[in-house]
Amino acid sequence: MQDLGISILFKGINFQRLLGGLWVTLRIALITIGLSAAFGLLFGLLMLSKNKIAKGFCRVWLEIVRFMPQLVLLYLVYFGFARIFSLDLSGETSAIAMFTFWGTAEMGDLIRGALTSIPRHQRESAAALGLTPAQIYLHVLIPQTVRRLLPQAINLSTRIIKTTALVKMINVTEVLKVGQQIIGQFYRQPDAAFWVYFTVFLLYFIVCWPISVLAGRLEKRWA
Amino acid sequence: MDTILRVRDIKKSFDGTGVLSGVSLDIREGEVVVIIGPSGCGKSTLLRCINGLEQIDSGEIWLRDELISGRKKDMHLIRQRIGMVFQSYDLFPHMNVMDNLLLGPVKALKKPKEEVEAEAVAMLRRVGLEGRGQALPRTLSGGQKQRVALVRAMLMHPELLLLDEITAALDPEMVSEVLNVVIDLAGDGMTMAIVTHEMRFAEAVADRVLFLEQGSVVEQGTPEQFFHDPQTDRAKQFLQSFTYTSKRERS
Ligand SMILES: Nc1ncnc2c1ncn2[C@@H]1O[C@H](COP(=O)(O)OP(=O)(O)OP(=O)(O)O)[C@@H](O)[C@H]1O
Ligand SMILES: [Mg+2]
């Protein structure tokens, strides 16, 4: 009883180490989300373009991303491409590249869906009021697109955050990996694993839950 | 009285299929023209050509003494002078009623917000929607939405108002609350082109009836004449389709 497993979190800098790992997780996720939003906009517009080749290209990309396990893609980038093209890709860069490849397609499809879900009459009744094309976009089309998009985009973001746990498989020391290192140090403590993993669980929860609540709120408000 | 709209022999086809084959129409100031005809005859297309939502293939459209067909760049300036309300509820769902009403006058006409707001409040009261300015469109009934859409168009003070079957999507009990607003506007001298399937309303509101079939004007006249003494067989048949014979009379 003298040494509860939970106490190992407060030994030395263990908790700070976990937070450091969490920061790696978040850094990868945030950069990925930012890049996916930017490239996703292009991707979505390409899917809506009249160019058949561009459309087909996007479709194939999206399909690959949908049916391929993320881990396979991650290995492909980190162990495959990096070696073949003898690129000196760090685990983190590989991870961001792979997650952006995935996020771009998913985000692009969401953007395409949001843009096409605005009924034609919205544009026409705005035009009938004598608004200029720019005003129609600014006041009528873009606000509605964003409202449809934002809840789904936020949900995608939480999926990206939690999927970053995979990067420990390519030797990126994110929060889960740090947790395992700590457990390894305290292998004599039978309940160490529980407390460490429980803390990791809490950290993910603290990050993702508010985001998910926000998405739910927005969805309800803008339904 | 001045002629507000002059439509001269306009033609329009979609993918090679003729929809309007030479339609001409003049509307004088304060006149209410009701356009009726079977489904698919080109009524909506005619209205959409007038405010430039569709480009005509040939012919001319004049608003007062300005040629408005075939323009691209400044069509929004023309549309500021022509109001249009559609069949589907086309309020902007992300804005409350008041913001829907203000958008056109404030952004397109650059009128001061307070001025438009005061007018909007008065107009809402007039159509029986007092105090609903903060309501979101999705909390309104279909009839209420269409009344708001009418107010939104009227706040632009258009020289001409185009109404395309504005009650077609409504539950029957809400039709009259909307049509009464239109009759009210007609009483105020609003110049209108109205497409409708409500024959009694057409008869009540029209100064002139235009019967369109397969993209041409088959017959036109006063409502008295058109509804009670139609001249063409096609008009007779069309009007016949709106009357029902009881079981007793048939046997
Ligand atoms: N954008 C379009 N592209 C192709 N065909 C069209 C288009 N708009 C209208 N049409 C066709 O033109 C014809 C006339 O359509 P329009 O909507 O003007 O008829 P309408 O008289 O308003 O009919 P309704 O009473 O059903 O509203 C129809 O056959 C329709 O299918
Ligand atoms: Mg129609």
Coordinates of C-alpha atoms and ligand atoms in Angstrom, one line a residue:
Chain A
M1 CA 0.0 0.0 0.0
Q2 CA 3.0 2.2 0.6
D3 CA 3.3 3.1 -3.1
L4 CA 0.1 3.5 -5.2
G5 CA 0.6 3.3 -8.9
I6 CA -0.8 6.7 -9.4
S7 CA 2.1 8.2 -7.5
I8 CA 4.5 7.4 -10.3
L9 CA 2.9 10.1 -12.3
F10 CA 4.2 12.6 -9.8
K11 CA 7.7 11.1 -9.6
G12 CA 10.3 13.2 -11.2
I13 CA 9.1 14.7 -14.5
N14 CA 6.9 11.9 -15.6
F15 CA 3.8 14.0 -15.9
Q16 CA 5.6 16.7 -17.8
R17 CA 6.9 14.0 -20.1
L18 CA 3.4 12.8 -20.8
L19 CA 2.4 16.4 -21.5
G20 CA 5.4 16.7 -23.8
G21 CA 4.1 13.6 -25.7
L22 CA 0.7 15.1 -25.9
W23 CA 2.2 18.2 -27.4
V24 CA 3.8 16.1 -30.1
T25 CA 0.5 14.5 -30.8
L26 CA -1.3 17.8 -31.0
R27 CA 1.5 19.4 -33.1
I28 CA 1.2 16.7 -35.7
A29 CA -2.6 16.9 -35.6
L30 CA -2.8 20.7 -35.9
I31 CA -0.4 20.9 -38.8
T32 CA -2.3 18.1 -40.5
I33 CA -5.6 19.8 -40.0
G34 CA -4.3 23.1 -41.3
L35 CA -2.8 21.6 -44.4
S36 CA -5.8 19.4 -45.0
A37 CA -8.2 22.4 -44.8
A38 CA -6.1 24.3 -47.4
F39 CA -5.5 21.4 -49.7
G40 CA -9.0 20.1 -49.1
L41 CA -10.5 23.3 -50.5
L42 CA -8.6 22.7 -53.7
F43 CA -9.5 19.0 -53.6
G44 CA -13.2 19.9 -53.2
L45 CA -13.2 22.4 -56.0
L46 CA -11.4 19.9 -58.3
M47 CA -14.1 17.3 -57.5
L48 CA -16.7 19.9 -58.7
S49 CA -14.8 21.0 -61.7
K50 CA -15.8 19.9 -65.2
N51 CA -12.4 18.3 -65.8
K52 CA -12.9 14.5 -66.0
I53 CA -9.3 13.7 -65.4
A54 CA -9.1 15.8 -62.2
K55 CA -12.3 14.3 -61.0
G56 CA -11.2 10.8 -61.6
F57 CA -7.9 11.5 -59.9
C58 CA -9.7 12.8 -56.8
R59 CA -12.1 9.8 -56.8
V60 CA -9.3 7.3 -56.8
W61 CA -7.4 9.2 -54.1
L62 CA -10.5 9.3 -52.0
E63 CA -11.1 5.6 -52.4
I64 CA -7.6 4.7 -51.5
V65 CA -7.8 6.8 -48.4
R66 CA -11.1 5.2 -47.4
F67 CA -10.3 1.6 -47.7
M68 CA -6.6 1.6 -46.8
P69 CA -5.7 1.3 -43.1
Q70 CA -3.9 4.4 -42.0
L71 CA -1.1 2.3 -40.6
V72 CA -0.4 0.8 -44.0
L73 CA -0.2 4.2 -45.5
L74 CA 2.1 5.4 -42.7
Y75 CA 4.5 2.5 -43.2
L76 CA 4.4 3.1 -46.9
V77 CA 5.5 6.7 -46.5
Y78 CA 8.0 6.1 -43.7
F79 CA 9.6 2.8 -44.6
G80 CA 8.7 2.8 -48.3
F81 CA 9.0 6.2 -50.0
A82 CA 11.6 7.5 -47.7
R83 CA 13.9 4.6 -48.5
I84 CA 13.3 4.3 -52.2
F85 CA 13.8 8.0 -52.8
S86 CA 16.4 8.1 -50.1
L87 CA 14.6 10.9 -48.4
D88 CA 15.7 11.8 -45.0
L89 CA 12.1 11.9 -43.6
S90 CA 11.7 12.1 -39.9
G91 CA 8.9 10.1 -38.3
E92 CA 7.1 13.3 -37.6
T93 CA 7.4 14.6 -41.2
S94 CA 6.3 11.2 -42.6
A95 CA 3.3 11.3 -40.2
I96 CA 2.3 14.7 -41.3
A97 CA 2.6 13.8 -45.0
M98 CA 0.5 10.7 -44.6
F99 CA -2.1 12.3 -42.4
T100 CA -2.4 15.2 -44.8
F101 CA -2.8 12.8 -47.7
W102 CA -5.7 11.3 -45.8
G103 CA -7.1 14.5 -44.4
T104 CA -7.0 16.4 -47.7
A105 CA -9.3 13.8 -49.4
E106 CA -11.7 13.5 -46.5
M107 CA -11.9 17.3 -46.0
G108 CA -12.2 17.8 -49.8
D109 CA -15.1 15.5 -49.9
L110 CA -16.8 17.3 -47.0
I111 CA -16.2 20.7 -48.8
R112 CA -17.6 19.3 -52.0
G113 CA -20.7 18.0 -50.1
A114 CA -21.2 21.3 -48.4
L115 CA -20.9 23.3 -51.6
T116 CA -23.3 21.1 -53.5
S117 CA -25.9 21.0 -50.7
I118 CA -26.8 24.7 -51.1
P119 CA -30.0 24.7 -53.2
R120 CA -29.8 26.5 -56.5
H121 CA -32.7 28.7 -55.4
Q122 CA -30.5 30.3 -52.7
R123 CA -28.2 31.8 -55.3
E124 CA -31.1 32.8 -57.6
S125 CA -33.1 34.5 -54.9
A126 CA -30.0 36.4 -53.8
A127 CA -29.4 37.4 -57.5
A128 CA -33.1 38.4 -57.8
L129 CA -32.5 40.9 -55.0
G130 CA -29.9 42.6 -57.2
L131 CA -26.8 41.5 -55.2
T132 CA -23.5 41.3 -57.1
P133 CA -22.0 37.9 -57.5
A134 CA -19.4 38.7 -54.9
Q135 CA -22.1 39.8 -52.5
I136 CA -24.0 36.6 -53.2
Y137 CA -21.0 34.6 -52.2
L138 CA -20.2 36.7 -49.2
H139 CA -23.6 37.0 -47.6
V140 CA -25.5 33.9 -48.8
L141 CA -23.4 31.1 -50.2
I142 CA -20.2 31.1 -48.1
P143 CA -22.0 31.4 -44.7
Q144 CA -24.3 28.5 -45.5
T145 CA -21.4 26.4 -46.7
V146 CA -19.4 27.1 -43.6
R147 CA -22.3 26.2 -41.4
R148 CA -22.8 22.9 -43.1
L149 CA -19.1 22.2 -43.2
L150 CA -17.9 23.2 -39.8
P151 CA -19.5 20.5 -37.6
Q152 CA -18.3 17.8 -39.9
A153 CA -14.8 19.3 -40.3
I154 CA -14.5 19.4 -36.5
N155 CA -15.5 15.8 -36.3
L156 CA -12.8 14.9 -38.8
S157 CA -10.3 16.9 -36.8
T158 CA -11.0 14.8 -33.7
R159 CA -10.6 11.7 -35.8
I160 CA -7.3 13.0 -36.9
I161 CA -6.2 13.7 -33.4
K162 CA -7.0 10.2 -32.1
T163 CA -5.5 8.5 -35.2
T164 CA -2.2 10.2 -34.5
A165 CA -1.7 7.5 -31.8
L166 CA -0.5 5.4 -34.7
V167 CA 2.7 7.5 -35.2
K168 CA 4.3 5.7 -32.3
M169 CA 4.6 2.8 -34.7
I170 CA 7.1 4.8 -36.7
N171 CA 9.1 5.8 -33.7
V172 CA 7.6 9.2 -33.0
T173 CA 7.6 9.7 -29.3
E174 CA 4.0 11.0 -28.8
V175 CA 1.9 10.7 -25.7
L176 CA 1.2 7.0 -26.0
K177 CA 4.9 6.1 -26.5
V178 CA 5.9 8.3 -23.6
G179 CA 3.4 6.4 -21.5
Q180 CA 4.9 3.0 -22.5
Q181 CA 8.4 4.3 -21.7
I182 CA 7.2 5.3 -18.2
I183 CA 5.5 1.9 -17.7
G184 CA 8.7 0.3 -18.7
Q185 CA 10.6 2.1 -16.0
F186 CA 8.2 1.1 -13.4
Y187 CA 7.7 -2.5 -14.5
R188 CA 7.8 -3.7 -10.8
Q189 CA 4.7 -1.7 -10.1
P190 CA 1.8 -3.9 -11.2
D191 CA -0.8 -1.1 -11.6
A192 CA 1.5 1.3 -13.2
A193 CA 0.1 0.4 -16.7
F194 CA -3.4 1.1 -15.5
W195 CA -2.6 4.6 -14.2
V196 CA -0.4 5.7 -17.1
Y197 CA -2.9 4.5 -19.7
F198 CA -5.7 6.0 -17.7
T199 CA -3.9 9.4 -17.7
V200 CA -3.4 9.1 -21.5
F201 CA -7.0 8.4 -21.8
L202 CA -7.8 11.5 -19.7
L203 CA -5.5 13.6 -21.8
Y204 CA -7.2 12.5 -25.1
F205 CA -10.5 13.1 -23.4
I206 CA -9.6 16.6 -22.3
V207 CA -8.5 17.5 -25.8
C208 CA -11.2 15.8 -27.9
W209 CA -14.3 16.1 -25.7
P210 CA -14.7 19.9 -25.8
I211 CA -14.1 19.8 -29.6
S212 CA -16.7 17.2 -30.0
V213 CA -19.2 19.1 -27.8
L214 CA -18.5 22.2 -29.9
A215 CA -19.3 20.3 -33.1
G216 CA -22.5 19.0 -31.6
R217 CA -23.5 22.5 -30.5
L218 CA -22.8 24.0 -33.9
E219 CA -24.7 21.3 -35.6
K220 CA -27.7 21.9 -33.5
R221 CA -27.6 25.6 -33.8
W222 CA -27.2 25.6 -37.5
A223 CA -29.3 22.6 -38.4
Chain B
M1 CA -49.8 55.2 -68.7
D2 CA -46.1 54.3 -69.2
T3 CA -45.2 50.9 -70.4
I4 CA -42.9 49.3 -67.8
L5 CA -42.0 46.1 -69.6
R6 CA -41.8 45.3 -73.2
V7 CA -41.0 41.7 -74.3
R8 CA -40.5 41.4 -78.0
D9 CA -40.6 38.1 -79.7
I10 CA -38.3 36.3 -77.4
K11 CA -37.1 32.7 -78.1
K12 CA -35.5 30.4 -75.7
S13 CA -34.5 26.7 -76.0
F14 CA -32.7 24.3 -73.7
D15 CA -30.4 21.8 -75.4
G16 CA -32.2 22.3 -78.7
T17 CA -35.7 22.0 -77.3
G18 CA -37.7 25.1 -77.9
V19 CA -39.3 26.3 -74.7
L20 CA -40.3 29.9 -75.6
S21 CA -41.1 30.3 -79.3
G22 CA -41.6 34.0 -79.9
V23 CA -43.3 35.5 -76.9
S24 CA -44.3 39.1 -76.8
L25 CA -45.8 40.9 -73.9
D26 CA -46.2 44.5 -72.7
I27 CA -47.0 45.4 -69.1
R28 CA -48.1 49.0 -68.3
E29 CA -47.5 50.7 -65.1
G30 CA -49.8 49.5 -62.4
E31 CA -51.0 46.6 -64.5
V32 CA -51.3 43.0 -63.2
V33 CA -50.8 40.4 -65.8
V34 CA -51.5 36.8 -64.9
I35 CA -49.8 34.1 -66.9
I36 CA -51.5 30.7 -67.0
G37 CA -51.0 27.5 -68.9
P38 CA -50.3 23.8 -68.6
S39 CA -47.3 22.6 -66.8
G40 CA -44.1 22.8 -68.8
C41 CA -45.4 25.4 -71.2
G42 CA -42.7 27.9 -70.3
K43 CA -44.2 30.2 -67.7
S44 CA -41.3 30.0 -65.3
T45 CA -38.8 30.3 -68.1
L46 CA -40.6 33.5 -69.3
L47 CA -40.3 35.1 -65.9
R48 CA -36.7 33.9 -65.5
C49 CA -35.8 35.4 -68.8
I50 CA -37.3 38.7 -67.8
N51 CA -34.9 39.1 -64.8
G52 CA -32.0 37.5 -66.6
L53 CA -31.8 34.2 -64.7
E54 CA -31.9 32.7 -68.2
Q55 CA -30.4 34.2 -71.3
I56 CA -32.7 34.5 -74.3
D57 CA -31.7 33.2 -77.7
S58 CA -33.3 36.0 -79.7
G59 CA -35.8 38.9 -79.2
E60 CA -35.6 41.8 -76.9
I61 CA -36.6 42.7 -73.4
W62 CA -37.0 46.4 -72.4
L63 CA -37.5 47.8 -68.9
R64 CA -39.0 51.2 -69.5
D65 CA -36.6 52.6 -72.2
E66 CA -33.7 50.4 -71.4
L67 CA -32.8 47.3 -73.3
I68 CA -32.1 44.7 -70.6
S69 CA -31.7 41.5 -72.5
G70 CA -28.3 40.3 -73.5
R71 CA -26.6 42.1 -70.7
K72 CA -24.1 40.4 -68.4
K73 CA -22.0 42.7 -66.4
D74 CA -24.5 45.0 -64.8
M75 CA -27.5 42.7 -64.7
H76 CA -27.6 43.1 -60.9
L77 CA -28.5 46.8 -61.4
I78 CA -31.5 45.7 -63.5
R79 CA -32.5 43.0 -61.0
Q80 CA -32.6 45.7 -58.3
R81 CA -35.5 47.1 -60.2
I82 CA -37.3 43.8 -60.8
G83 CA -38.5 41.9 -57.8
M84 CA -39.1 38.1 -57.9
V85 CA -40.6 35.5 -55.6
F86 CA -40.3 31.8 -56.3
Q87 CA -42.4 28.8 -55.5
S88 CA -39.9 27.2 -53.1
Y89 CA -39.3 29.0 -49.9
D90 CA -36.2 30.9 -50.7
L91 CA -35.5 32.8 -47.5
F92 CA -31.9 32.7 -46.4
P93 CA -32.0 30.1 -43.7
H94 CA -29.0 31.4 -41.8
M95 CA -30.5 34.8 -41.3
N96 CA -33.4 35.9 -39.2
V97 CA -36.4 37.5 -40.8
M98 CA -35.2 41.0 -40.4
D99 CA -31.7 40.3 -41.8
N100 CA -33.4 38.6 -44.8
L101 CA -35.4 41.8 -45.3
L102 CA -32.4 44.2 -44.9
L103 CA -29.9 42.4 -47.1
G104 CA -31.1 43.7 -50.5
P105 CA -31.9 47.3 -49.5
V106 CA -28.8 47.7 -47.4
K107 CA -26.2 45.8 -49.4
A108 CA -27.5 46.2 -53.0
L109 CA -29.2 49.6 -52.7
K110 CA -26.9 51.0 -49.9
K111 CA -29.8 52.4 -48.0
P112 CA -29.3 53.3 -44.4
K113 CA -30.1 50.4 -42.1
E114 CA -32.4 52.3 -39.7
E115 CA -34.5 53.6 -42.5
V116 CA -35.1 50.2 -44.0
E117 CA -35.6 48.6 -40.6
A118 CA -38.4 51.1 -39.8
E119 CA -40.0 50.3 -43.2
A120 CA -39.6 46.6 -42.7
V121 CA -41.3 46.7 -39.3
A122 CA -44.3 48.5 -40.8
M123 CA -44.5 46.0 -43.7
L124 CA -44.3 43.0 -41.4
R125 CA -47.2 44.5 -39.5
R126 CA -49.1 45.0 -42.7
V127 CA -48.8 41.3 -43.7
G128 CA -49.7 40.1 -40.2
L129 CA -46.2 39.2 -39.0
E130 CA -45.7 41.9 -36.5
G131 CA -42.9 41.2 -34.1
R132 CA -41.5 38.2 -36.0
G133 CA -38.4 40.1 -37.1
Q134 CA -36.1 38.0 -34.9
A135 CA -37.6 34.7 -35.9
L136 CA -35.5 32.2 -38.0
P137 CA -37.1 31.1 -41.3
R138 CA -37.3 27.5 -40.2
T139 CA -39.6 28.4 -37.3
L140 CA -42.2 29.9 -39.7
S141 CA -45.0 28.2 -41.6
G142 CA -44.9 28.0 -45.4
G143 CA -47.5 30.8 -45.6
Q144 CA -45.5 33.0 -43.3
K145 CA -42.3 32.4 -45.2
Q146 CA -43.9 33.4 -48.5
R147 CA -45.3 36.6 -46.9
V148 CA -41.8 37.4 -45.7
A149 CA -40.5 36.7 -49.2
L150 CA -43.0 39.1 -50.6
V151 CA -42.0 41.8 -48.1
R152 CA -38.4 41.2 -48.9
A153 CA -39.1 41.8 -52.6
M154 CA -41.2 44.9 -51.9
L155 CA -38.6 46.5 -49.7
M156 CA -36.5 46.9 -52.8
H157 CA -39.3 49.1 -54.2
P158 CA -39.2 47.3 -57.6
E159 CA -40.8 48.8 -60.7
L160 CA -42.0 45.3 -61.5
L161 CA -42.7 42.3 -59.4
L162 CA -42.6 38.7 -60.8
L163 CA -44.3 36.0 -58.9
D164 CA -43.8 32.4 -59.9
E165 CA -46.5 30.1 -58.4
I166 CA -45.8 31.4 -54.9
T167 CA -48.5 29.3 -53.3
A168 CA -47.9 26.0 -55.2
A169 CA -45.9 24.5 -52.4
L170 CA -48.3 25.6 -49.6
D171 CA -50.8 23.7 -47.6
P172 CA -54.3 24.7 -48.9
E173 CA -55.2 26.5 -45.7
M174 CA -52.3 28.9 -46.1
V175 CA -52.8 29.9 -49.7
S176 CA -55.2 32.7 -49.1
E177 CA -53.1 34.4 -46.4
V178 CA -50.4 34.8 -49.1
L179 CA -52.7 35.7 -52.0
N180 CA -54.5 38.3 -50.0
V181 CA -51.1 40.1 -49.6
V182 CA -50.7 40.0 -53.4
I183 CA -54.2 41.4 -53.9
D184 CA -53.4 44.1 -51.4
L185 CA -50.2 45.0 -53.4
A186 CA -52.3 45.1 -56.6
G187 CA -54.6 47.5 -54.9
D188 CA -51.6 49.7 -54.2
G189 CA -50.9 49.9 -57.9
M190 CA -47.9 47.4 -57.9
T191 CA -47.0 46.3 -61.4
M192 CA -46.9 42.5 -61.5
A193 CA -46.5 39.5 -63.7
I194 CA -48.0 36.5 -61.9
V195 CA -47.8 32.8 -62.7
T196 CA -50.4 30.9 -60.8
H197 CA -52.6 27.8 -60.9
E198 CA -55.2 29.4 -58.6
M199 CA -57.9 30.3 -61.1
R200 CA -60.1 32.2 -58.7
F201 CA -57.2 34.3 -57.5
A202 CA -56.2 34.9 -61.1
E203 CA -59.6 36.1 -61.9
A204 CA -59.7 38.4 -58.9
V205 CA -56.3 40.0 -59.3
A206 CA -55.7 40.2 -63.0
D207 CA -56.1 43.1 -65.3
R208 CA -55.1 40.9 -68.1
V209 CA -54.7 37.1 -68.5
L210 CA -52.1 35.6 -70.8
F211 CA -52.6 32.0 -71.8
L212 CA -49.4 30.3 -72.7
E213 CA -49.1 26.9 -74.4
Q214 CA -45.9 25.2 -75.7
G215 CA -44.0 28.5 -75.5
S216 CA -46.5 30.7 -77.3
V217 CA -49.2 33.1 -76.2
V218 CA -52.4 31.3 -77.4
E219 CA -54.9 33.8 -76.1
Q220 CA -55.0 36.9 -74.0
G221 CA -57.8 39.1 -72.6
T222 CA -59.5 40.5 -69.6
P223 CA -60.2 38.0 -66.9
E224 CA -64.0 38.3 -67.5
Q225 CA -63.5 37.3 -71.1
F226 CA -60.9 34.7 -70.6
F227 CA -62.6 32.8 -67.8
H228 CA -66.2 33.1 -69.0
D229 CA -65.9 33.3 -72.7
P230 CA -62.5 31.8 -73.8
Q231 CA -62.0 32.2 -77.6
T232 CA -59.7 29.3 -78.4
D233 CA -60.3 25.6 -78.0
R234 CA -57.1 25.1 -76.1
A235 CA -58.1 27.7 -73.5
K236 CA -61.5 26.1 -73.2
Q237 CA -60.0 22.7 -72.6
F238 CA -57.5 24.0 -70.1
L239 CA -60.1 25.8 -68.1
Q240 CA -62.3 22.6 -68.3
S241 CA -59.6 20.7 -66.5
F242 CA -60.2 22.8 -63.4
T243 CA -63.9 22.1 -63.1
Y244 CA -65.3 18.9 -61.7
T245 CA -68.5 17.3 -62.7
S246 CA -70.4 15.6 -59.9
K247 CA -71.5 12.0 -60.0
R248 CA -75.1 13.0 -60.4
E249 CA -74.5 15.2 -63.4
R250 CA -72.4 12.6 -65.1
S251 CA -75.0 9.8 -64.9
Ligands
LIG1 N1 -32.6 24.8 -67.0 C1 -33.3 24.0 -67.9 N2 -32.6 23.0 -68.6 C2 -33.3 22.2 -69.4 N3 -34.7 22.3 -69.6 C3 -35.4 23.2 -68.9 C4 -34.7 24.1 -68.0 N4 -35.6 24.9 -67.4 C5 -36.8 24.5 -68.0 N5 -36.7 23.5 -68.8 C6 -37.7 22.9 -69.6 O1 -38.5 23.9 -70.3 C7 -39.8 23.6 -70.3 C8 -40.6 24.7 -69.7 O2 -40.3 24.8 -68.3 P1 -40.9 25.9 -67.3 O3 -40.4 25.6 -66.0 O4 -40.8 27.2 -67.9 O5 -42.5 25.4 -67.4 P2 -43.7 26.0 -66.5 O6 -44.7 26.5 -67.5 O7 -43.2 26.9 -65.5 O8 -44.2 24.7 -65.8 P3 -44.8 24.4 -64.4 O9 -46.2 24.8 -64.4 O10 -44.7 22.9 -64.2 O11 -44.0 25.2 -63.4 C9 -40.0 22.3 -69.5 O12 -40.1 21.2 -70.4 C10 -38.7 22.1 -68.7 O13 -38.4 20.8 -68.6
MG2 MG -43.0 26.9 -63.4

